[in-house]
Coordinates of C-alpha atoms and ligand atoms in Angstrom, one line a residue:
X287 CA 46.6 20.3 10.7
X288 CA 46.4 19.5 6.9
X289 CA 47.0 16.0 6.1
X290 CA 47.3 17.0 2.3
X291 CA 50.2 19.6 3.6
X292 CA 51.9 16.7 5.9
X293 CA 51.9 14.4 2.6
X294 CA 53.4 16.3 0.2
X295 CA 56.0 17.0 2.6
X296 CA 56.8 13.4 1.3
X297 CA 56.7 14.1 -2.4
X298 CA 59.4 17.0 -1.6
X299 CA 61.5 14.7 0.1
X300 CA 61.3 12.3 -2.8
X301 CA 62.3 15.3 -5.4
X302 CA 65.3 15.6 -3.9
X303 CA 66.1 11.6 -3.5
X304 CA 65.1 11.3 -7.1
X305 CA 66.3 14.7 -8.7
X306 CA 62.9 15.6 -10.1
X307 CA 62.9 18.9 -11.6
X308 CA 60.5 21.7 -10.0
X309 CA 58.3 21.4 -13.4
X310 CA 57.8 17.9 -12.9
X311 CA 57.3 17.5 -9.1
X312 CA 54.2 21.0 -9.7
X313 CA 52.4 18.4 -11.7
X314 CA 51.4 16.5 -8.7
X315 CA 51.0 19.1 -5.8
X316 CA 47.0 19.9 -7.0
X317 CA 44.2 17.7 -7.8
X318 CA 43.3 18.2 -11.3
X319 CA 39.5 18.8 -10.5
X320 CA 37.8 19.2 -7.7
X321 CA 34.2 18.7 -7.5
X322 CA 31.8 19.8 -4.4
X323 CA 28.1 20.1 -3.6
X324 CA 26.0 19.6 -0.9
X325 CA 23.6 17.0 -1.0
X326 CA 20.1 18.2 0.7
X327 CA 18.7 15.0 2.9
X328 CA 15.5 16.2 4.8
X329 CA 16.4 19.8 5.2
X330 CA 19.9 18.6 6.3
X331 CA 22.8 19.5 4.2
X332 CA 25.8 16.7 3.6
X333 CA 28.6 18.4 2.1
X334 CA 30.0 16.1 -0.5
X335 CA 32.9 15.9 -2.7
X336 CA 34.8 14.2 -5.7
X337 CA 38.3 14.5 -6.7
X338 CA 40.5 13.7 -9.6
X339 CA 43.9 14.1 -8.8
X340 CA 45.5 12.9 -11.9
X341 CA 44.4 10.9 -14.8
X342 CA 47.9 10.4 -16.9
X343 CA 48.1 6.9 -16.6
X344 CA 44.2 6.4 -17.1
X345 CA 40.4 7.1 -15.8
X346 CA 40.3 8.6 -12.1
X347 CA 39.8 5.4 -9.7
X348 CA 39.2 5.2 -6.1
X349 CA 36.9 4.8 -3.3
X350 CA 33.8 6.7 -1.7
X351 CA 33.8 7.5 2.1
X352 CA 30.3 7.7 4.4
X353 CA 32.1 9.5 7.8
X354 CA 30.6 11.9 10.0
X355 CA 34.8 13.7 9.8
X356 CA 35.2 13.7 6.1
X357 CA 36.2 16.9 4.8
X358 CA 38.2 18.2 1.5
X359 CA 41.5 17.8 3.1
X360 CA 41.3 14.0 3.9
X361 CA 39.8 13.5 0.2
X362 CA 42.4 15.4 -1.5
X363 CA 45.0 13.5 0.4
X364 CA 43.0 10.0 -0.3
X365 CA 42.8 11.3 -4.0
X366 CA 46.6 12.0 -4.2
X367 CA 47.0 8.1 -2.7
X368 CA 45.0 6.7 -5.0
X369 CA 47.4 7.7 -7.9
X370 CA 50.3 6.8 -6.4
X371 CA 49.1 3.3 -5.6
X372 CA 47.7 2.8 -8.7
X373 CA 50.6 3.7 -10.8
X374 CA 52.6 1.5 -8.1
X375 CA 50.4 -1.1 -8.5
X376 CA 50.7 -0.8 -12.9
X377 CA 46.9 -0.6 -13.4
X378 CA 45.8 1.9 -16.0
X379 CA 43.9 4.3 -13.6
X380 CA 44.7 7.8 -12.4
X381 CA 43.6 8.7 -8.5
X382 CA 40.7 10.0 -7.2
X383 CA 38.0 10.0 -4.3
X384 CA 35.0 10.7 -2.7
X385 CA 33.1 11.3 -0.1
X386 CA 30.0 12.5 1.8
X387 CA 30.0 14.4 5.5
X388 CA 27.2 12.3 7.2
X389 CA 27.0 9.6 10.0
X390 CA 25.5 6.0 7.6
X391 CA 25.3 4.3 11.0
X392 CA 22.8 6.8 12.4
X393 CA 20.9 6.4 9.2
X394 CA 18.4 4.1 8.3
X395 CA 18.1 1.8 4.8
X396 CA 16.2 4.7 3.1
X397 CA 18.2 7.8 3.7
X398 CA 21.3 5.9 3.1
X399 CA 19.8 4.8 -0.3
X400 CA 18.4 9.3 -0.7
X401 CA 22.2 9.9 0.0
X402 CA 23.8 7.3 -2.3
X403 CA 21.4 8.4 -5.4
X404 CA 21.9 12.1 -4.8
X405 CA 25.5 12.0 -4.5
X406 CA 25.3 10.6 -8.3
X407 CA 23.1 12.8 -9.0
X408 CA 25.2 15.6 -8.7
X409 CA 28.3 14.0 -9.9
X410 CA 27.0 11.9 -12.3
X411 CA 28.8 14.0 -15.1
X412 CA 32.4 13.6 -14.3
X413 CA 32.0 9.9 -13.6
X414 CA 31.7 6.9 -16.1
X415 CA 34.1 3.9 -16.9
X416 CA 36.4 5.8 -18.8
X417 CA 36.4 9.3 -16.8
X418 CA 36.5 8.2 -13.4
X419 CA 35.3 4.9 -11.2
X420 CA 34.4 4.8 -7.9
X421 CA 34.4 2.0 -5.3
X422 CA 33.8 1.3 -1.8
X423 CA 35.6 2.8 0.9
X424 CA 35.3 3.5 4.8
X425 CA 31.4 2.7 6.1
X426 CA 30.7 2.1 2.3
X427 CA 29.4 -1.4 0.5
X428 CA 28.2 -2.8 -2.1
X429 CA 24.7 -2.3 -1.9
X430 CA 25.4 1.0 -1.9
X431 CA 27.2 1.0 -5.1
X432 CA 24.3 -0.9 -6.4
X433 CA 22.2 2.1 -5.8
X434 CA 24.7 4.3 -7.4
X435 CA 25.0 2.1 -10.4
X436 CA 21.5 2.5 -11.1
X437 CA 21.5 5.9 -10.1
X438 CA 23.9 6.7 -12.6
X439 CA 22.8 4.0 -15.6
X440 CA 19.2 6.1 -15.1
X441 CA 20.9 9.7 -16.0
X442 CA 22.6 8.4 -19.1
X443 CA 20.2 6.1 -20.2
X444 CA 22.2 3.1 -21.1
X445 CA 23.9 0.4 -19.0
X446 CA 27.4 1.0 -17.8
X447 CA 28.3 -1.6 -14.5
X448 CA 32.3 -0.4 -15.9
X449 CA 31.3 3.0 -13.9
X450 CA 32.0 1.5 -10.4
X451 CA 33.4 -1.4 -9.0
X452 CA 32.8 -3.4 -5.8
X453 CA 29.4 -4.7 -7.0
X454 CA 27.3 -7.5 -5.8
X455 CA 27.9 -10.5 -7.7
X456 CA 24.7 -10.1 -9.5
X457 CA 25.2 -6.7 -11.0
X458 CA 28.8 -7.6 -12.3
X459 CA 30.7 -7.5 -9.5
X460 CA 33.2 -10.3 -8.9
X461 CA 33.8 -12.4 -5.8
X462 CA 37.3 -11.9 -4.9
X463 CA 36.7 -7.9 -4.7
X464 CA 35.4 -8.6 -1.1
X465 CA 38.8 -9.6 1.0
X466 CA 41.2 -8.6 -1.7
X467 CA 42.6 -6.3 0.2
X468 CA 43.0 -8.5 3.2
X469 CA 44.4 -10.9 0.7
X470 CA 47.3 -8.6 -0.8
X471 CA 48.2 -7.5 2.5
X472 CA 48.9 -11.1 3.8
X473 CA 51.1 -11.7 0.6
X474 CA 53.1 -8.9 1.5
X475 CA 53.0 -9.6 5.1
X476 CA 54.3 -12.8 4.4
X477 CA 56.8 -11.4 2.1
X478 CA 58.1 -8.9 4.6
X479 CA 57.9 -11.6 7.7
X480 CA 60.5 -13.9 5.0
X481 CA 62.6 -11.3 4.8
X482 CA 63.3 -9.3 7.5
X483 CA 61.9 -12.2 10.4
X484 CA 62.5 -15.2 9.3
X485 CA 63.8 -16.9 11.9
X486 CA 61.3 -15.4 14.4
X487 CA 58.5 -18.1 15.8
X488 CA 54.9 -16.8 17.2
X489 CA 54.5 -13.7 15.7
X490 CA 52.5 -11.3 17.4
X491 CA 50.3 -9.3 15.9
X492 CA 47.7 -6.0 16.8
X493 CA 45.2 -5.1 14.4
X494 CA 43.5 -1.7 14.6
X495 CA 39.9 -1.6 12.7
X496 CA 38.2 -4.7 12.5
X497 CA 36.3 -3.8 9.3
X498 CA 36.4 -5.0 5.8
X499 CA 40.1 -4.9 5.7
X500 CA 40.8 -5.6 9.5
X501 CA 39.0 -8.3 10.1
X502 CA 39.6 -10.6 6.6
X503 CA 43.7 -10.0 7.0
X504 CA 43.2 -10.6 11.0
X505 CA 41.3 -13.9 9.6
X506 CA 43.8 -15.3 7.1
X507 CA 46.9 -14.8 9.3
X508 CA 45.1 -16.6 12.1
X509 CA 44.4 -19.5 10.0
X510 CA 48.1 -19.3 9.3
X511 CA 49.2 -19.4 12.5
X512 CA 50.1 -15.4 13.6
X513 CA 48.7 -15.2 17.1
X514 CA 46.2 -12.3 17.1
X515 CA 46.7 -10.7 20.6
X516 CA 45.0 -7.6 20.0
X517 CA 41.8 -6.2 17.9
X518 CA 40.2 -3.1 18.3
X519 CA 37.2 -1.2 16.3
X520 CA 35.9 2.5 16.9
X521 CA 34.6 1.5 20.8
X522 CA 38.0 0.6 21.6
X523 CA 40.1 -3.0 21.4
X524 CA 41.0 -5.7 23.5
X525 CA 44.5 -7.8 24.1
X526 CA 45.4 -11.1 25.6
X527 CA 48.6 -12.0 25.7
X528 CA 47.7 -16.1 24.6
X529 CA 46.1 -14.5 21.5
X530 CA 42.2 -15.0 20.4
X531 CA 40.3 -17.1 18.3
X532 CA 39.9 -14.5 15.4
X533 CA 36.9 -17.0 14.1
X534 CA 35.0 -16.7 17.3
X535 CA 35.5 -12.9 17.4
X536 CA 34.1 -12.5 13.8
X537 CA 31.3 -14.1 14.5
X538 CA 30.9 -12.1 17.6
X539 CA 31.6 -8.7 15.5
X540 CA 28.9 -9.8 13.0
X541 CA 26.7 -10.2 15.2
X542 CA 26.2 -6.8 15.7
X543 CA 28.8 -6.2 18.7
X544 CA 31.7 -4.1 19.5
X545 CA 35.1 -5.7 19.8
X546 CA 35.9 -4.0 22.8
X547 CA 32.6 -6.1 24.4
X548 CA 34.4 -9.1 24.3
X549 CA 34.4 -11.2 27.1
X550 CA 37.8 -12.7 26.8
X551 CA 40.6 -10.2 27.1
X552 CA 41.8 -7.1 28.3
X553 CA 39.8 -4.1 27.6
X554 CA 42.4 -1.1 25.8
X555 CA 41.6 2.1 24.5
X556 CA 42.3 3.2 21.4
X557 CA 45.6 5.6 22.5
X558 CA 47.2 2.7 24.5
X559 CA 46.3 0.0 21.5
X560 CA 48.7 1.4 19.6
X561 CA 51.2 0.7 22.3
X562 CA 50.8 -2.5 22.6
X563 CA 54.2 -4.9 23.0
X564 CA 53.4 -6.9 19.8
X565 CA 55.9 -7.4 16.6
X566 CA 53.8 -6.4 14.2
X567 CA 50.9 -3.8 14.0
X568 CA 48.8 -3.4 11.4
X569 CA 46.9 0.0 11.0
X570 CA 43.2 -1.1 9.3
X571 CA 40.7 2.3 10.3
X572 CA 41.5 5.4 9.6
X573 CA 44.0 8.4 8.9
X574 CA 46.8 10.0 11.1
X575 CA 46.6 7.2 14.1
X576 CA 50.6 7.6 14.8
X577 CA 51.7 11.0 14.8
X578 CA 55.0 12.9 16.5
X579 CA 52.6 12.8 19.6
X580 CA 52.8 8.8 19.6
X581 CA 55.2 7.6 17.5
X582 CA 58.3 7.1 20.7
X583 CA 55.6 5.2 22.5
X584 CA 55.0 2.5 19.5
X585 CA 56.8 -1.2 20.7
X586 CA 55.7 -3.1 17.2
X587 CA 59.1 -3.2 15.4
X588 CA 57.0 -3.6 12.0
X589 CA 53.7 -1.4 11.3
X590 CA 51.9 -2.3 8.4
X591 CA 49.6 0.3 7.1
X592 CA 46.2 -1.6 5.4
X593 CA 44.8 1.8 5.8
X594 CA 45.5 5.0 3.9
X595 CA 47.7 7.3 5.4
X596 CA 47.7 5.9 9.3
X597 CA 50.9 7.6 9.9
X598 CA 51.7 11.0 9.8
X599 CA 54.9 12.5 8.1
X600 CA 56.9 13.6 11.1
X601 CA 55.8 10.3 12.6
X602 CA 57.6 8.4 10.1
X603 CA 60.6 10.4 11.0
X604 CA 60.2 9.0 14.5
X605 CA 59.8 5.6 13.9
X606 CA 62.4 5.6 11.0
X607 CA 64.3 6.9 13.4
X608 CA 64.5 4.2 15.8
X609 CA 64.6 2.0 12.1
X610 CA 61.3 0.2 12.5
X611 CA 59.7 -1.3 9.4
X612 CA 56.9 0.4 7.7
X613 CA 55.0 -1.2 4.9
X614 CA 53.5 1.7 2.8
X615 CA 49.7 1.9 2.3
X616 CA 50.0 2.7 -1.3
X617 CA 51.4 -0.9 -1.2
X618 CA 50.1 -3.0 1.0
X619 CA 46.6 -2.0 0.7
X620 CA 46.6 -2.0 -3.2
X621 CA 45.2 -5.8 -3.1
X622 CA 41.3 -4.1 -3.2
X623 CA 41.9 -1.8 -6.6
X624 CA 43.8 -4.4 -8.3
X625 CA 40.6 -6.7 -7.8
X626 CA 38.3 -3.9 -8.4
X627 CA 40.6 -3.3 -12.0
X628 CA 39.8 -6.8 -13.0
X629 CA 36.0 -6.5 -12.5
X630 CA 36.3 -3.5 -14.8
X631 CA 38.0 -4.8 -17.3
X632 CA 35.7 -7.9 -16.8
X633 CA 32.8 -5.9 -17.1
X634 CA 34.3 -4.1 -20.1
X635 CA 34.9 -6.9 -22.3
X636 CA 31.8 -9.3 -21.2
X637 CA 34.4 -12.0 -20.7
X638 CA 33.7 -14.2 -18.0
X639 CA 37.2 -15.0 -15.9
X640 CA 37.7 -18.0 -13.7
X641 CA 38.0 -16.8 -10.1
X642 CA 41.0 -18.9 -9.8
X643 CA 42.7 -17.7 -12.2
X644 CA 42.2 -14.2 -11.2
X645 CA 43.1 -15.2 -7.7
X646 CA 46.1 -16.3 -9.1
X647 CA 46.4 -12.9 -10.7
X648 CA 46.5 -10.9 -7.6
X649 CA 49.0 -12.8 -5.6
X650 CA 51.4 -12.7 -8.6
X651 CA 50.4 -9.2 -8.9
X652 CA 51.0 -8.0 -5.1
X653 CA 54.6 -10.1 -4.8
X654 CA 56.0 -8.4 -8.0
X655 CA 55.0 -4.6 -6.4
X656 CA 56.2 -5.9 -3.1
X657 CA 59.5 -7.3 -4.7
X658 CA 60.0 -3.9 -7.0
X659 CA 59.6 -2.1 -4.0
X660 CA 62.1 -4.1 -2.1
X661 CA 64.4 -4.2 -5.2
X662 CA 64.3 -0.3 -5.0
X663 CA 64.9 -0.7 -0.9
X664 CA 67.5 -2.6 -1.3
X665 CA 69.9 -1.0 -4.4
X666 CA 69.7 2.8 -2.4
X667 CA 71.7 0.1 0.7
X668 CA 68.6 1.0 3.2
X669 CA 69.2 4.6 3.0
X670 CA 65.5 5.5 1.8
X671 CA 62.5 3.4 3.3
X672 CA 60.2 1.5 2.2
X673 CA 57.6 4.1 1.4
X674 CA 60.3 6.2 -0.4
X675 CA 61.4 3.5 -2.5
X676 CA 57.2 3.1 -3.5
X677 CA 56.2 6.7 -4.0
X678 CA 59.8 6.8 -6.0
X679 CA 58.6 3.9 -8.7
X680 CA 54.9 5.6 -9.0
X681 CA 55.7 9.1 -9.1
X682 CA 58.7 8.3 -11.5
X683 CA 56.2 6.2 -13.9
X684 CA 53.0 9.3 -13.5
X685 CA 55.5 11.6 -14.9
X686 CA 57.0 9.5 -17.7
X687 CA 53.4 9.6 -18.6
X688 CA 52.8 13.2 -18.4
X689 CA 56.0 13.8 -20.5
X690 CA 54.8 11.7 -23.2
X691 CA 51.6 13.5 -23.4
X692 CA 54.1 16.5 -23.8
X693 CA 52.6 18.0 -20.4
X694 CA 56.1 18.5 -19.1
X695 CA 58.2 20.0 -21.4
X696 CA 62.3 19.7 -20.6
Ligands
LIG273 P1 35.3 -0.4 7.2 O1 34.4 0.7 7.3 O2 34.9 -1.7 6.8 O3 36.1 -0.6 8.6 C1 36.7 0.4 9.4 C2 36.9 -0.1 10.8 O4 37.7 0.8 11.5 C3 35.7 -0.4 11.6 O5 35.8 -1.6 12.3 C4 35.7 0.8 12.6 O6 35.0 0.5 13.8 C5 37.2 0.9 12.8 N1 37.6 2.2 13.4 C6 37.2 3.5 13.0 N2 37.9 4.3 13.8 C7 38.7 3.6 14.6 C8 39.6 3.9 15.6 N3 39.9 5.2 16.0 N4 40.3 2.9 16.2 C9 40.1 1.7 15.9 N5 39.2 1.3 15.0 C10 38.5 2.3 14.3 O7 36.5 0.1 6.3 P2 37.6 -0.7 5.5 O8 37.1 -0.8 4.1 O9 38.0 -1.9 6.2 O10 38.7 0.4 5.4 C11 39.7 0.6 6.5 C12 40.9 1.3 6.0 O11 41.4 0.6 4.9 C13 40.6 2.7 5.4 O12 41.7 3.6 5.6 C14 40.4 2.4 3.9 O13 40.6 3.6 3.1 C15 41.5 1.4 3.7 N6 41.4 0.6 2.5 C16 40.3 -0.3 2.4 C17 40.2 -1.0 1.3 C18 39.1 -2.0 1.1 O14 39.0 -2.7 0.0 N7 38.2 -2.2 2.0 C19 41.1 -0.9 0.2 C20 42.2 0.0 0.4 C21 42.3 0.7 1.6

């Protein structure tokens, strides 16, 4: 099944909601450019890829993937997200993405470093602060963009830390980059929880991926009180009913450990996770996780998707269906590239900024999105969701810009 296919499902939908013309909506069915090699690791070939879907609004921007599954599908699809969240999110960047078909966690320090270096090697041309910036994504970090970076500032011969973004401190990087993501997605949790559960004490949560993203949100709601009751990583997750202390388990996770080894709790697999009686689950690993095989067995009445594209399109049917809440990636994940914007443009101008003040930044930031997107919600009476009410404001503002450039001619 191609996820790209299942996703532009939603953009047809959203012609009709929004009477786009044919001629518009063709804009944004192809990437603009699609770029693929395969990197040669010790006689091993890693097929590898990077995609610009659009760049009217800006340079490409988005994230490069490490994953034993990655293929041109999934990037094309994460490429196509990327725009839409960054013209929902009203950062000058078009979308794009990346990726390289290997397994980092059976690879030691040195081939990861071979691999990172010969992925810019062979893209090096197409990338650059005002073409198109990468960033960290799934089993990605900083260190490996600091190999890139240099990679890259070695082939043009001149210093460029603009050309990617979550960097280590040290090479221009900023601090808040590291759990912005989390950081939006609480806002808007906290948003959504004031409007549609306001009255409603203990609020259970599930969280799915305890990564970068999973385990920073699963962090900052605990210290606000959310009882955590379930975590899970690749192995598998755990639930008890009492909830966790999320502290303990981090420290446990980063101590090299699988959440599903956790002494306390109940040990779940990853299928019956997602069935968990909770009221809210948030989706933090990887694509497609509630499909139409799934979706009637989901309890959470409010599924918050911190990772790109967790739900599938006839899934969202489902759940819509039975009118549960879905808060749409391309919103609630957007924290990460709004941070990773304000290191470029911090690194662009060779201003220093307060981290304060660009914490302050962010939240303003990801509670106007959340409230335009609510706005939108609201005037259509509940009759779109969520999502449609997002992909509506970005797609309407990516082809304003394309009409201005006079790419769209009626
Ligand atoms: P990460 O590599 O840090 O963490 C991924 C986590 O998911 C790991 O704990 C892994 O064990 C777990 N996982 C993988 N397969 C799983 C499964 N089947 N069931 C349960 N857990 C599973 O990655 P991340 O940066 O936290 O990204 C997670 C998701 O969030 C991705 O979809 C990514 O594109 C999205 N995202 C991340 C950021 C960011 O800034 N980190 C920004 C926007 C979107």
């Amino acid at each position: 099944m191609s996820i790209f296919n299942d996703n532009l499902k939603r953009l047809k939908d959203l012609q009709k909601i929004e009477n786009i013309s044919d001629e518009e909506i063709q804009i944004l069915l192809e990437p603009k450019q699609v770029n693929y090699t395969e990197l040669d690791i010790n006689n091993k070939k890693y097929p590898a890829w990077r995609i610009i879907y659009n760049q009217a609004l800006g340079p490409g921007k988005g994230g490069i993937r490490f994953h034993p599954e990655v293929n041109e599908d999934e990037i094309r699809s994460l490429s196509l997200w990327m725009m839409l969240k960054n013209s929902l999110a009203d950062i000058p960047y078009g979308g794009a993405k990346g990726g390289v078909k290997f397994n980092p966690k059976k690879a030691d320090l040195s081939e990861l470093e071979e691999v990172s270096r010969k992925y810019i090697g062979a893209f090096y041309k197409y990338l650059g602060q005002d073409k198109d910036i990468p960033a960290p994504d799934v089993y990605t970090n900083s260190q490996i963009m600091s190999w890139m970076l240099d990679e890259f500032e070695k082939r043009v011969g001149q210093c460029e830390p603009g050309m990617i973004t979550g960097k280590p401190i040290e090479l221009g990087g900023i601090k808040l980059r590291s759990d912005a993501t989390a950081q939006g997605g609480y806002l808007v949790t906290k948003e959504m929880v004031s409007k549609f559960l306001e009255n409603k004490k203990d609020l259970t949560v599930a969280i799915q991926g305890f990564g970068n993203a999973g385990h920073f949100i699963a962090q900052k709601l605990f210290e606000d009180g959310f009882k955590i009751t379930a975590v899970s990583d690749s192995k598998g997750g755990i639930y008890k009913k009492e909830g966790f202390d999320i502290l303990k388990l981090i420290e446990f996770k980063q101590n090299g450990n699988s959440v599903n080894d956790y002494s306390f709790g109940q040990k779940v697999n990853n299928a019956e996770f997602l069935e968990l009686p909770v009221d809210i689950l948030i989706l933090a690993a990887l694509e497609n996780q509630i499909t139409e095989n799934n979706a009637n067995k989901i309890q959470a009445s409010y599924i918050l998707e911190l990772a790109n594209g967790p739900i599938n399109y006839k899934a969202d049917k489902i759940l819509d269906s039975k009118q549960k809440i879905i808060i749409p990636d391309i919103l609630i994940n957007s924290g990460g590239v709004i941070a990773s914007y304000f290191e470029w443009a911090q690194n662009r101008t060779g201003q220093i900024l307060d981290e304060d003040y660009l914490r302050n930044l962010l939240d303003k930031k990801m509670k106007t999105n959340w409230q335009r997107v609510y706005n939108k919600y609201e005037e259509r009476g509940g009759e779109i969701t969520l999502r449609q009410a997002a992909y509506a404001i970005a797609i309407n503002k990516i082809l304003t810009a394309e009409k201005l450039r006079g790419h769209i001619k009626k």
